[in-house]
Amino acid sequence: MIYQLAEKAKSALCVICLFLLPGPASAQVEAGIAAENTSIQPGRAFTAAIHFRMAPGWHIYGQDPGDTGLPTTVSWDLPKGFAVGDLAWPPPQRFVSQGSTSYGYEGEVSLLARMTPPSDLASPGKATIRAHVGWLACRIECTPGRADLALALPVTSAAPAVDARWAAVAAAAGAADAGAPTAGASTPSPGVGLPGFLIALALAFIGGVILNLMPCVLPVISLKVFSFIRNSGDGQGSALRHGLLFAAGVLVSFWVIAGVLTALRAGGQLIGWGFQFQSPVIVTITAALFFLIGLNLLGVFEFNFPIGVGSLSGRTGSAGSFLSGLLATAVATPCTAPFMGAALGYALTQPAAVSFVVFTALALGLAAPYVLLSALPGLAKRIPRPGPWMVTLRQVLAFPMLGAVIWMMYVLETQTGFPSILVLLSTLLAAGLGAWIYGRWGGVERTRRSRVISACLAVVLVVGATAFSASRSAAAVSSSAPGTASDPARGAWEPWSPGRLSQLQAAGTPVFVDFTAKWCLTCQVNEKVALENPAVQSAFHEAEVATLRADWTDRNDAIAAALARLGRAGVPVYALYPRGSSIPVLLPEVLTPGVVLEALRKLR
């Protein structure tokens, strides 16, 4: 039921991201700003208009787009003291395609707003009215666009004259097809308003809980459990305190991610969940961090590392519990759990306050199991007393972290090529040497001189080698276009592109699109378990379904825009376009062969 609600809501969830897209107006749409008067008189209201002219065959959407499409958005940036009323939306036209009905405008249309300057506006002078406009232009294919508009008007005490061009602009504010809804009429738009907000919160919390079970988070799960075992001996109050501190670390890190995503998208960057792993520098640093954590768990050196484990000789401190929450979020970002996709797509298209609330729900979901375990007084009594078995457990937990290093190497190789792997391996060798030096001569039983020298050498080796490897990785980024290279080892998958998708749809071919990335471990598992399953491959062939792969390992704005149109902000996303339809069926984030086979069966 929740998936059905999310599916119905997806068309209404990407309003703001269109407004944030970089670049000038698209070739399909021209946007301009006009005013009814040639000048402004202090305190006297006037009408301004945002005017759109669409190329033949193209249309944009109204404030309620209907079954598909995205609303056109206008955000005013006015001089101090100006007041502006609501936009007046003309009666929209009805567009019907494959049983779906949407509402919008073709040809020309004007959106009018009444403005009132302050009575103390300096005269003579000049006032500049600015508007930031976003839209989705569609024919068969769809293209997002945006424009930053400005109109400078002189301020005068004399009565303003009517602009000679205003009549043509105003005429475009009243055209409508017969039978279309009247201005201000509401067409179904689920996902907007309080119901959509509450659905997004529920999806985010449930997705956060399930995120604990995703492959990329499993290495840290073991560390959290070990931390809980170590702290359980301190009593109920202590365990709960560490649980709450861990939750605080998760919350803070999610808020930081939400802030960075909001700021970058406001600057015109098309990015989404897990975007940092598109950078070879981040991948290199993460690999080195995982490697050092593994050495710490193996006992090569003792240091209260920010994982909430610390040394075996002492309890985990409050700072360690908080920092372990930060690490849990860091390794969780390459994954998208079930229910997360719709929630994140909604969050990144809403105002900052709403976005932060949804990210908070996601963080609470991720932290909830650990806090719950910490709050149960009877659980600690079931845990064996500390002893030598904990040394063995700690060393065993090192191997998932070292396995994560191999995963990071795989990601780096796809981004920069094999030579960067050799550089990274050399870096890990130097970092291992630094860790060993610190563990051998940096203990509390050593002299102060020994501890200082060993610490300095360790820092030089670890930081220096990692910085060198990161710089080489950044310089060695593959020159091939991201998201377009095919992988023969993965089967008969074509590279995805908007043009290729449109071409197949125009030919009446059903299409399955795999939005994936090498740094998304869930994506890799789904591909091995489900998409490369012989029965699934045979079903694709029998149903004559074209299979496209959109690889988001490196940054690709076209893929980011396609995800935004689907109401998603990260991968994996699986979109199945039925024959002759531009509206896809979205499959769950976690696939099984049965899920894919059932979706293909419904095509017949």
Coordinates of C-alpha atoms in Angstrom, one line a residue:
M1 CA 0.0 0.0 0.0
I2 CA 2.8 2.4 0.9
Y3 CA 4.5 1.7 -2.4
Q4 CA 1.3 2.5 -4.3
L5 CA 1.0 5.8 -2.4
A6 CA 4.6 6.6 -3.2
E7 CA 4.1 5.7 -6.8
K8 CA 1.1 8.0 -7.1
A9 CA 3.0 10.8 -5.4
K10 CA 6.2 10.8 -7.5
S11 CA 5.1 13.3 -10.1
A12 CA 4.5 16.0 -7.5
L13 CA 7.7 15.6 -5.6
C14 CA 10.3 17.4 -7.7
V15 CA 9.1 21.0 -7.9
I16 CA 12.0 22.8 -6.3
C17 CA 14.7 20.8 -8.1
L18 CA 13.6 22.1 -11.5
F19 CA 13.9 25.6 -10.1
L20 CA 17.5 24.9 -9.0
L21 CA 18.7 23.5 -12.3
P22 CA 21.7 25.5 -13.7
G23 CA 21.8 27.2 -17.0
P24 CA 19.6 29.5 -19.1
A25 CA 16.1 28.8 -20.4
S26 CA 15.8 25.7 -22.5
A27 CA 15.4 25.8 -26.3
Q28 CA 11.8 24.5 -26.0
V29 CA 10.7 27.4 -23.7
E30 CA 11.3 31.1 -23.7
A31 CA 10.5 32.9 -20.4
G32 CA 10.4 36.7 -19.8
I33 CA 9.1 39.2 -17.2
A34 CA 7.0 42.3 -18.0
A35 CA 5.0 44.9 -16.1
E36 CA 1.8 46.8 -17.1
N37 CA 3.5 50.2 -16.6
T38 CA 6.7 51.7 -17.9
S39 CA 7.5 53.1 -14.4
I40 CA 6.6 52.7 -10.7
Q41 CA 4.9 55.2 -8.5
P42 CA 5.5 54.9 -4.7
G43 CA 2.6 53.2 -3.0
R44 CA 0.7 52.5 -6.2
A45 CA 0.0 48.9 -7.1
F46 CA 0.7 47.5 -10.5
T47 CA 0.6 44.1 -12.2
A48 CA 3.7 42.1 -13.3
A49 CA 3.7 39.0 -15.5
I50 CA 5.9 36.0 -16.1
H51 CA 5.4 35.2 -19.8
F52 CA 6.2 31.8 -21.4
R53 CA 6.4 31.0 -25.1
M54 CA 6.6 27.3 -26.0
A55 CA 8.0 25.8 -29.2
P56 CA 5.4 24.0 -31.3
G57 CA 4.4 20.6 -29.8
W58 CA 5.8 21.4 -26.4
H59 CA 3.9 22.3 -23.2
I60 CA 4.6 23.1 -19.6
Y61 CA 2.5 22.4 -16.5
G62 CA 0.2 24.4 -14.3
Q63 CA 0.3 24.5 -10.5
D64 CA -1.6 21.2 -10.4
P65 CA -0.1 19.0 -13.2
G66 CA -2.5 16.1 -12.8
D67 CA -1.4 12.5 -13.2
T68 CA 2.1 13.3 -14.5
G69 CA 4.4 16.2 -15.0
L70 CA 5.8 18.8 -12.5
P71 CA 4.4 22.2 -11.5
T72 CA 5.8 25.3 -12.9
T73 CA 7.5 27.4 -10.1
V74 CA 8.0 31.1 -9.7
S75 CA 10.0 32.6 -6.8
W76 CA 10.1 36.4 -6.5
D77 CA 13.2 38.4 -5.4
L78 CA 11.8 42.0 -4.8
P79 CA 13.3 45.2 -3.5
K80 CA 12.9 45.9 0.2
G81 CA 9.3 46.9 1.2
F82 CA 7.6 45.5 -1.9
A83 CA 4.5 43.3 -1.4
V84 CA 3.3 40.7 -3.9
G85 CA 0.1 38.8 -4.1
D86 CA -0.5 35.2 -5.3
L87 CA 0.0 34.3 -8.9
A88 CA -3.1 34.2 -11.1
W89 CA -3.0 30.9 -13.0
P90 CA -5.0 30.9 -16.3
P91 CA -7.4 27.9 -16.9
P92 CA -5.1 25.1 -18.1
Q93 CA -5.4 22.9 -21.1
R94 CA -6.0 19.1 -20.7
F95 CA -3.4 16.7 -22.2
V96 CA -4.2 13.0 -22.4
S97 CA -1.6 10.4 -23.2
Q98 CA -1.9 6.6 -22.6
G99 CA -4.7 7.0 -20.2
S100 CA -3.0 9.7 -18.1
T101 CA -4.4 13.2 -17.9
S102 CA -2.3 16.2 -17.1
Y103 CA -2.9 20.0 -17.2
G104 CA -0.7 22.8 -18.5
Y105 CA -0.1 25.2 -21.3
E106 CA 1.1 25.3 -24.8
G107 CA 1.7 28.2 -27.2
E108 CA 2.0 31.2 -24.9
V109 CA 0.8 31.8 -21.4
S110 CA 1.3 34.6 -18.8
L111 CA 1.2 34.3 -15.0
L112 CA 0.1 37.6 -13.4
A113 CA 0.8 38.9 -9.9
R114 CA -0.2 42.1 -8.2
M115 CA 2.6 44.1 -6.6
T116 CA 2.6 47.1 -4.3
P117 CA 5.8 49.2 -3.8
P118 CA 6.3 50.9 -0.4
S119 CA 4.9 54.5 -0.1
D120 CA 8.4 55.7 1.0
L121 CA 10.1 54.4 -2.1
A122 CA 12.8 56.8 -3.1
S123 CA 11.9 58.9 -6.2
P124 CA 13.5 59.4 -8.6
G125 CA 15.3 56.1 -8.7
K126 CA 15.1 52.6 -10.1
A127 CA 13.7 49.4 -8.7
T128 CA 14.6 45.9 -10.1
I129 CA 12.1 43.1 -9.9
R130 CA 13.6 39.6 -10.1
A131 CA 12.0 36.2 -10.5
H132 CA 13.5 32.7 -10.5
V133 CA 11.4 30.4 -12.7
G134 CA 11.5 26.6 -13.2
W135 CA 9.5 24.3 -15.4
L136 CA 9.3 20.9 -17.1
A137 CA 8.7 21.1 -20.8
C138 CA 7.3 17.9 -22.4
R139 CA 6.5 16.7 -25.9
I140 CA 7.1 12.9 -25.9
E141 CA 10.3 13.4 -24.0
C142 CA 10.6 15.9 -21.2
T143 CA 13.3 18.6 -20.5
P144 CA 13.6 20.6 -17.3
G145 CA 14.5 24.3 -17.6
R146 CA 15.0 27.4 -15.5
A147 CA 15.5 31.1 -16.0
D148 CA 16.6 34.0 -13.7
L149 CA 14.6 37.0 -14.9
A150 CA 15.0 40.7 -14.0
L151 CA 13.1 43.9 -14.9
A152 CA 14.4 47.3 -14.0
L153 CA 11.8 50.0 -13.8
P154 CA 12.3 53.8 -13.0
V155 CA 10.6 55.2 -9.9
T156 CA 8.8 58.5 -10.5
S157 CA 6.3 60.6 -8.6
A158 CA 4.2 61.1 -11.8
A159 CA 1.4 58.8 -12.8
P160 CA 2.9 55.8 -14.7
A161 CA 2.1 55.2 -18.4
V162 CA 0.8 51.8 -19.7
D163 CA 3.4 49.7 -21.5
A164 CA 2.5 49.3 -25.1
R165 CA 3.5 45.6 -25.0
W166 CA 1.2 44.8 -22.1
A167 CA -1.9 44.0 -24.1
A168 CA -0.2 41.1 -25.8
V169 CA 1.2 39.8 -22.5
A170 CA -2.1 40.1 -20.7
A171 CA -3.9 38.3 -23.5
A172 CA -1.9 35.2 -22.9
A173 CA -3.2 35.1 -19.3
G174 CA -6.7 34.1 -20.2
A175 CA -6.6 31.4 -23.0
A176 CA -7.9 27.9 -22.2
D177 CA -9.3 24.9 -24.0
A178 CA -13.0 24.1 -23.7
G179 CA -13.7 21.6 -20.9
A180 CA -10.5 22.4 -19.0
P181 CA -10.7 23.1 -15.3
T182 CA -11.3 26.7 -14.3
A183 CA -8.6 28.9 -12.8
G184 CA -7.8 27.8 -9.3
A185 CA -9.5 24.4 -9.7
S186 CA -7.7 21.6 -7.9
T187 CA -6.8 18.5 -9.8
P188 CA -5.5 15.4 -7.9
S189 CA -2.0 15.9 -6.8
P190 CA -1.1 13.5 -4.1
G191 CA 2.2 14.0 -2.2
V192 CA 1.6 17.8 -1.8
G193 CA 0.5 19.2 1.5
L194 CA 0.1 17.5 4.9
P195 CA -0.9 14.0 3.7
G196 CA 2.2 13.8 1.4
F197 CA 4.4 15.2 4.2
L198 CA 3.2 12.5 6.7
I199 CA 3.7 9.8 4.1
A200 CA 7.2 11.0 3.5
L201 CA 8.0 11.0 7.3
A202 CA 6.7 7.4 7.6
L203 CA 8.7 6.3 4.6
A204 CA 11.8 8.0 5.9
F205 CA 11.6 6.4 9.3
I206 CA 10.9 2.9 8.0
G207 CA 13.6 3.3 5.4
G208 CA 16.1 4.4 8.1
V209 CA 15.3 1.3 10.2
I210 CA 15.8 -1.0 7.2
L211 CA 19.0 0.9 6.2
N212 CA 20.6 -1.0 9.1
L213 CA 20.3 -4.2 7.2
M214 CA 21.7 -2.9 3.9
P215 CA 25.0 -4.4 2.8
C216 CA 27.0 -1.2 3.0
V217 CA 26.0 -0.7 6.7
L218 CA 26.6 -4.2 7.9
P219 CA 30.3 -3.6 8.8
V220 CA 29.4 -0.8 11.1
I221 CA 26.5 -2.8 12.6
S222 CA 29.0 -5.2 14.1
L223 CA 30.9 -2.3 15.6
K224 CA 27.8 -0.9 17.1
V225 CA 26.9 -4.2 18.7
F226 CA 30.4 -4.6 20.0
S227 CA 30.2 -1.1 21.5
F228 CA 26.9 -2.0 23.1
I229 CA 28.4 -5.2 24.7
R230 CA 31.3 -3.2 26.1
N231 CA 29.1 -0.5 27.6
S232 CA 26.5 -2.8 29.0
G233 CA 28.6 -3.6 32.0
D234 CA 28.4 0.0 33.2
G235 CA 24.7 -0.3 34.0
Q236 CA 21.4 0.8 32.4
G237 CA 22.0 4.5 32.6
S238 CA 25.4 4.3 31.0
A239 CA 24.1 2.1 28.1
L240 CA 21.2 4.4 27.4
R241 CA 23.5 7.5 27.5
H242 CA 25.8 5.9 24.9
G243 CA 22.8 5.0 22.8
L244 CA 21.4 8.5 22.9
L245 CA 24.9 9.9 22.1
F246 CA 25.1 7.6 19.1
A247 CA 21.7 8.8 18.0
A248 CA 22.9 12.4 18.3
G249 CA 25.8 11.6 16.1
V250 CA 23.5 10.2 13.5
L251 CA 21.2 13.2 13.7
V252 CA 24.0 15.7 13.4
S253 CA 25.5 14.0 10.4
F254 CA 22.2 13.7 8.6
W255 CA 21.6 17.4 9.2
V256 CA 25.0 18.2 7.8
I257 CA 24.2 16.1 4.7
A258 CA 20.8 17.8 4.3
G259 CA 22.4 21.2 4.6
V260 CA 25.1 20.4 2.1
L261 CA 22.6 18.9 -0.4
T262 CA 20.3 21.9 0.0
A263 CA 23.1 24.4 -0.5
L264 CA 24.7 22.7 -3.5
R265 CA 21.3 22.2 -5.2
A266 CA 20.5 25.9 -4.5
G267 CA 23.8 26.7 -6.3
G268 CA 22.6 24.8 -9.4
Q269 CA 24.3 21.4 -8.7
L270 CA 22.3 18.3 -9.7
I271 CA 23.3 15.9 -6.9
G272 CA 21.6 13.4 -4.7
W273 CA 22.0 10.9 -1.9
G274 CA 25.5 9.3 -1.9
F275 CA 26.9 12.1 -4.1
Q276 CA 30.2 12.2 -2.3
F277 CA 31.2 8.8 -3.5
Q278 CA 31.2 10.1 -7.0
S279 CA 34.5 11.8 -6.0
P280 CA 37.6 9.6 -6.3
V281 CA 39.2 11.7 -3.5
I282 CA 36.4 10.7 -1.0
V283 CA 36.6 7.1 -2.1
T284 CA 40.4 7.1 -1.5
I285 CA 40.1 8.7 2.0
T286 CA 37.3 6.3 2.9
A287 CA 39.4 3.3 1.9
A288 CA 42.2 4.5 4.1
L289 CA 39.9 5.1 7.0
F290 CA 38.3 1.6 6.8
F291 CA 41.8 0.1 6.6
L292 CA 43.0 1.9 9.7
I293 CA 39.8 0.9 11.6
G294 CA 40.6 -2.7 10.6
L295 CA 44.1 -2.4 11.9
N296 CA 42.8 -0.9 15.1
L297 CA 40.4 -3.8 15.6
L298 CA 43.2 -6.3 15.0
G299 CA 45.2 -4.6 17.8
V300 CA 48.0 -3.2 15.6
F301 CA 47.6 0.1 17.5
E302 CA 45.4 1.3 20.4
F303 CA 43.6 4.5 20.0
N304 CA 40.1 5.7 20.8
F305 CA 39.2 5.8 17.2
P306 CA 35.9 7.5 16.3
I307 CA 34.0 4.2 16.0
G308 CA 32.7 3.8 19.5
V309 CA 35.1 0.8 20.1
G310 CA 38.2 2.3 21.6
S311 CA 40.9 0.2 23.2
L312 CA 40.2 -3.0 25.2
S313 CA 41.7 -1.5 28.3
G314 CA 39.1 1.1 28.8
R315 CA 35.4 2.0 28.2
T316 CA 34.2 3.8 25.2
G317 CA 33.9 7.5 25.9
S318 CA 31.0 9.8 25.2
A319 CA 32.8 11.3 22.3
G320 CA 33.4 7.8 20.8
S321 CA 29.7 7.0 20.9
F322 CA 28.8 10.3 19.2
L323 CA 31.5 9.8 16.6
S324 CA 30.4 6.3 15.9
G325 CA 27.0 7.8 14.9
L326 CA 28.8 10.0 12.4
L327 CA 30.7 7.0 10.9
A328 CA 27.4 5.0 10.7
T329 CA 25.9 7.7 8.5
A330 CA 29.1 8.0 6.4
V331 CA 29.1 4.4 5.4
A332 CA 25.3 4.3 5.0
T333 CA 25.1 7.0 2.3
P334 CA 26.1 4.7 -0.6
C335 CA 22.9 2.7 0.1
T336 CA 19.2 3.4 -0.5
A337 CA 16.9 1.2 1.6
P338 CA 13.3 0.3 0.7
F339 CA 11.0 3.2 1.2
M340 CA 13.9 5.7 1.3
G341 CA 13.8 6.6 -2.4
A342 CA 10.4 8.3 -2.3
A343 CA 11.1 10.0 1.0
L344 CA 14.5 11.4 -0.2
G345 CA 13.0 12.5 -3.5
Y346 CA 10.3 14.4 -1.6
A347 CA 12.7 15.9 0.9
L348 CA 15.0 17.3 -1.8
T349 CA 12.2 19.1 -3.6
Q350 CA 10.7 20.8 -0.6
P351 CA 11.7 24.0 1.3
A352 CA 14.7 23.6 3.6
A353 CA 12.6 23.3 6.8
V354 CA 10.5 20.4 5.4
S355 CA 13.7 18.7 4.0
F356 CA 15.4 18.8 7.4
V357 CA 12.3 17.3 9.1
V358 CA 12.3 14.4 6.6
F359 CA 16.1 13.8 7.0
T360 CA 15.5 13.9 10.8
A361 CA 13.0 11.1 10.5
L362 CA 15.4 9.1 8.4
A363 CA 18.2 9.6 11.0
L364 CA 15.9 8.6 13.8
G365 CA 15.0 5.4 12.0
L366 CA 18.7 4.5 11.5
A367 CA 19.4 5.1 15.2
A368 CA 16.2 3.6 16.6
P369 CA 17.3 -0.1 16.9
Y370 CA 20.5 0.8 18.7
V371 CA 18.7 3.2 21.1
L372 CA 16.1 0.6 21.8
L373 CA 18.6 -2.0 22.6
S374 CA 20.4 0.4 24.9
A375 CA 17.2 1.3 26.7
L376 CA 16.2 -2.4 27.5
P377 CA 17.5 -3.2 31.0
G378 CA 16.9 -6.9 30.7
L379 CA 19.2 -7.2 27.6
A380 CA 22.4 -6.5 29.4
K381 CA 21.8 -9.4 31.8
R382 CA 21.8 -11.8 28.9
I383 CA 25.2 -10.7 27.6
P384 CA 28.1 -12.9 28.8
R385 CA 30.6 -11.3 31.2
P386 CA 33.6 -9.6 29.6
G387 CA 36.5 -11.9 29.0
P388 CA 39.0 -13.2 26.4
W389 CA 36.1 -13.9 24.0
M390 CA 35.8 -10.2 23.4
V391 CA 39.4 -10.1 22.1
T392 CA 38.5 -12.7 19.5
L393 CA 35.2 -10.9 18.6
R394 CA 37.0 -7.6 18.1
Q395 CA 39.6 -9.2 15.8
V396 CA 36.8 -11.0 13.8
L397 CA 35.1 -7.7 13.3
A398 CA 38.2 -6.3 11.6
F399 CA 37.5 -8.4 8.5
P400 CA 34.2 -6.8 7.4
M401 CA 36.1 -3.5 7.6
L402 CA 38.9 -4.8 5.4
G403 CA 36.3 -6.2 3.1
A404 CA 34.9 -2.7 2.8
V405 CA 38.4 -1.6 1.6
I406 CA 38.2 -4.0 -1.3
W407 CA 34.8 -2.5 -2.2
M408 CA 36.3 1.0 -2.2
M409 CA 39.1 -0.3 -4.5
Y410 CA 36.5 -1.7 -6.9
V411 CA 34.7 1.7 -7.0
L412 CA 38.0 3.6 -7.5
E413 CA 39.1 1.3 -10.3
T414 CA 35.9 2.0 -12.2
Q415 CA 36.3 5.7 -11.7
T416 CA 40.0 6.2 -12.5
G417 CA 41.4 2.9 -13.9
F418 CA 43.8 0.3 -12.5
P419 CA 46.9 2.6 -11.9
S420 CA 45.1 4.3 -9.1
I421 CA 44.6 1.0 -7.4
L422 CA 48.4 0.5 -7.3
V423 CA 48.8 4.0 -5.8
L424 CA 46.1 3.2 -3.2
L425 CA 47.7 -0.1 -2.3
S426 CA 51.0 1.8 -1.7
T427 CA 49.1 4.3 0.4
L428 CA 47.7 1.5 2.6
L429 CA 51.2 0.1 3.0
A430 CA 52.5 3.4 4.2
A431 CA 49.4 3.9 6.4
G432 CA 49.9 0.4 7.9
L433 CA 53.6 1.2 8.6
G434 CA 52.5 4.4 10.4
A435 CA 49.9 2.5 12.4
W436 CA 52.5 -0.1 13.4
I437 CA 55.0 2.5 14.4
Y438 CA 52.5 4.2 16.6
G439 CA 51.3 0.9 18.1
R440 CA 54.9 -0.2 18.8
W441 CA 56.4 3.0 20.3
G442 CA 53.3 5.2 21.1
G443 CA 51.9 3.3 24.1
V444 CA 51.4 4.9 27.5
E445 CA 54.2 2.8 28.9
R446 CA 56.7 4.6 26.5
T447 CA 58.6 7.8 27.3
R448 CA 57.0 11.1 26.3
R449 CA 59.7 11.5 23.6
S450 CA 58.9 8.1 22.1
R451 CA 55.2 8.8 22.0
V452 CA 55.7 12.2 20.3
I453 CA 58.1 10.9 17.7
S454 CA 56.0 7.9 16.9
A455 CA 52.8 10.0 16.7
C456 CA 54.5 12.5 14.3
L457 CA 55.8 9.7 12.1
A458 CA 52.4 8.0 12.0
V459 CA 50.7 11.3 11.1
V460 CA 53.2 12.0 8.3
L461 CA 52.9 8.5 6.8
V462 CA 49.1 8.2 7.1
V463 CA 48.1 11.8 6.1
G464 CA 50.9 12.3 3.6
A465 CA 50.3 9.0 1.8
T466 CA 46.5 9.4 1.8
A467 CA 46.8 13.0 0.5
F468 CA 49.2 11.9 -2.3
S469 CA 46.9 9.0 -3.3
A470 CA 43.8 11.3 -3.3
S471 CA 45.5 13.9 -5.5
R472 CA 46.6 11.2 -8.0
S473 CA 43.1 9.8 -8.0
A474 CA 41.5 13.2 -8.7
A475 CA 44.0 13.7 -11.6
A476 CA 43.3 10.3 -13.1
V477 CA 39.6 10.5 -13.4
S478 CA 38.5 8.7 -16.6
S479 CA 38.1 10.9 -19.6
S480 CA 35.2 8.8 -20.9
A481 CA 31.7 10.3 -20.4
P482 CA 30.2 9.0 -17.2
G483 CA 27.1 6.8 -17.3
T484 CA 27.6 6.0 -21.0
A485 CA 30.1 3.1 -21.0
S486 CA 28.7 -0.4 -21.4
D487 CA 30.1 -3.3 -19.4
P488 CA 30.3 -6.5 -21.6
A489 CA 30.7 -8.6 -18.5
R490 CA 27.3 -7.6 -17.2
G491 CA 25.2 -8.9 -20.1
A492 CA 23.3 -7.2 -22.9
W493 CA 22.7 -3.9 -21.3
E494 CA 22.8 -0.7 -23.4
P495 CA 24.1 2.6 -22.0
W496 CA 21.2 4.8 -20.9
S497 CA 20.6 8.2 -22.4
P498 CA 17.5 10.4 -22.7
G499 CA 17.7 10.2 -26.5
R500 CA 17.9 6.4 -26.5
L501 CA 15.0 6.0 -24.1
S502 CA 12.9 8.3 -26.2
Q503 CA 13.8 6.5 -29.3
L504 CA 12.8 3.1 -27.9
Q505 CA 9.5 4.5 -26.5
A506 CA 8.7 6.1 -29.9
A507 CA 9.2 2.6 -31.5
G508 CA 6.7 1.1 -29.0
T509 CA 9.4 -1.0 -27.2
P510 CA 9.1 -1.7 -23.5
V511 CA 12.1 -0.5 -21.6
F512 CA 13.7 -1.4 -18.3
V513 CA 16.2 1.1 -16.8
D514 CA 18.7 0.2 -14.1
F515 CA 19.8 3.4 -12.3
T516 CA 22.9 2.2 -10.5
A517 CA 26.4 3.1 -9.3
K518 CA 29.6 1.1 -8.5
W519 CA 29.7 2.6 -5.0
C520 CA 26.1 1.5 -4.3
L521 CA 26.6 -2.0 -2.8
T522 CA 22.8 -2.6 -2.8
C523 CA 22.9 -2.0 -6.5
Q524 CA 25.6 -4.6 -7.0
V525 CA 23.8 -7.2 -4.9
N526 CA 20.6 -6.6 -6.8
E527 CA 22.4 -7.0 -10.2
K528 CA 24.0 -10.3 -9.2
V529 CA 21.0 -11.7 -7.4
A530 CA 18.1 -10.5 -9.7
L531 CA 19.0 -8.7 -12.9
E532 CA 21.7 -11.2 -14.0
N533 CA 19.6 -14.2 -13.0
P534 CA 19.1 -16.5 -16.1
A535 CA 15.4 -16.6 -15.7
V536 CA 15.1 -12.9 -15.5
Q537 CA 17.4 -12.4 -18.5
S538 CA 15.2 -14.9 -20.4
A539 CA 12.1 -13.1 -19.4
F540 CA 13.5 -9.8 -20.6
H541 CA 14.2 -11.4 -24.0
E542 CA 10.8 -13.1 -24.3
A543 CA 9.0 -9.9 -23.5
E544 CA 11.2 -8.0 -25.9
V545 CA 12.1 -5.5 -23.2
A546 CA 15.1 -3.3 -24.0
T547 CA 17.4 -3.0 -21.0
L548 CA 19.3 0.2 -20.3
R549 CA 21.8 0.9 -17.6
A550 CA 22.3 4.4 -16.2
D551 CA 25.6 4.3 -14.4
W552 CA 25.8 7.2 -11.8
T553 CA 29.3 6.1 -10.5
D554 CA 30.6 9.4 -11.7
R555 CA 28.7 12.6 -11.7
N556 CA 26.1 12.8 -14.5
D557 CA 23.6 15.7 -14.6
A558 CA 21.4 13.9 -17.1
I559 CA 21.0 10.9 -14.8
A560 CA 20.4 13.2 -11.8
A561 CA 17.7 15.1 -13.7
A562 CA 16.0 11.8 -14.7
L563 CA 16.0 10.6 -11.1
A564 CA 14.5 13.9 -10.0
R565 CA 11.7 13.5 -12.6
L566 CA 11.0 10.1 -11.0
G567 CA 10.8 11.6 -7.6
R568 CA 14.1 10.0 -6.4
A569 CA 17.3 11.4 -5.1
G570 CA 19.6 8.3 -5.1
V571 CA 20.2 4.9 -6.4
P572 CA 19.2 2.1 -6.9
V573 CA 16.1 3.0 -8.9
Y574 CA 14.5 0.5 -11.3
A575 CA 12.0 1.9 -13.9
L576 CA 10.0 -0.4 -16.2
Y577 CA 8.3 1.5 -19.0
P578 CA 5.4 -0.4 -20.6
R579 CA 5.0 -0.5 -24.3
G580 CA 3.8 2.9 -25.6
S581 CA 3.9 4.6 -22.1
S582 CA 6.1 7.4 -20.9
I583 CA 5.1 6.7 -17.3
P584 CA 7.3 4.0 -15.7
V585 CA 6.5 1.4 -13.0
L586 CA 9.0 1.8 -10.2
L587 CA 10.2 -1.5 -8.7
P588 CA 11.4 -1.8 -5.0
E589 CA 15.0 -0.8 -4.1
V590 CA 15.7 -4.4 -3.0
L591 CA 15.1 -6.8 -5.9
T592 CA 14.6 -10.5 -6.1
P593 CA 14.1 -12.5 -9.3
G594 CA 10.4 -13.0 -8.4
V595 CA 9.8 -9.2 -8.1
V596 CA 11.3 -8.6 -11.6
L597 CA 9.5 -11.6 -13.1
E598 CA 6.1 -10.5 -11.7
A599 CA 6.6 -7.0 -13.1
L600 CA 7.4 -8.4 -16.5
R601 CA 4.4 -10.7 -16.4
K602 CA 2.1 -7.8 -16.0
L603 CA 3.4 -6.3 -19.2
R604 CA 1.6 -9.0 -21.2

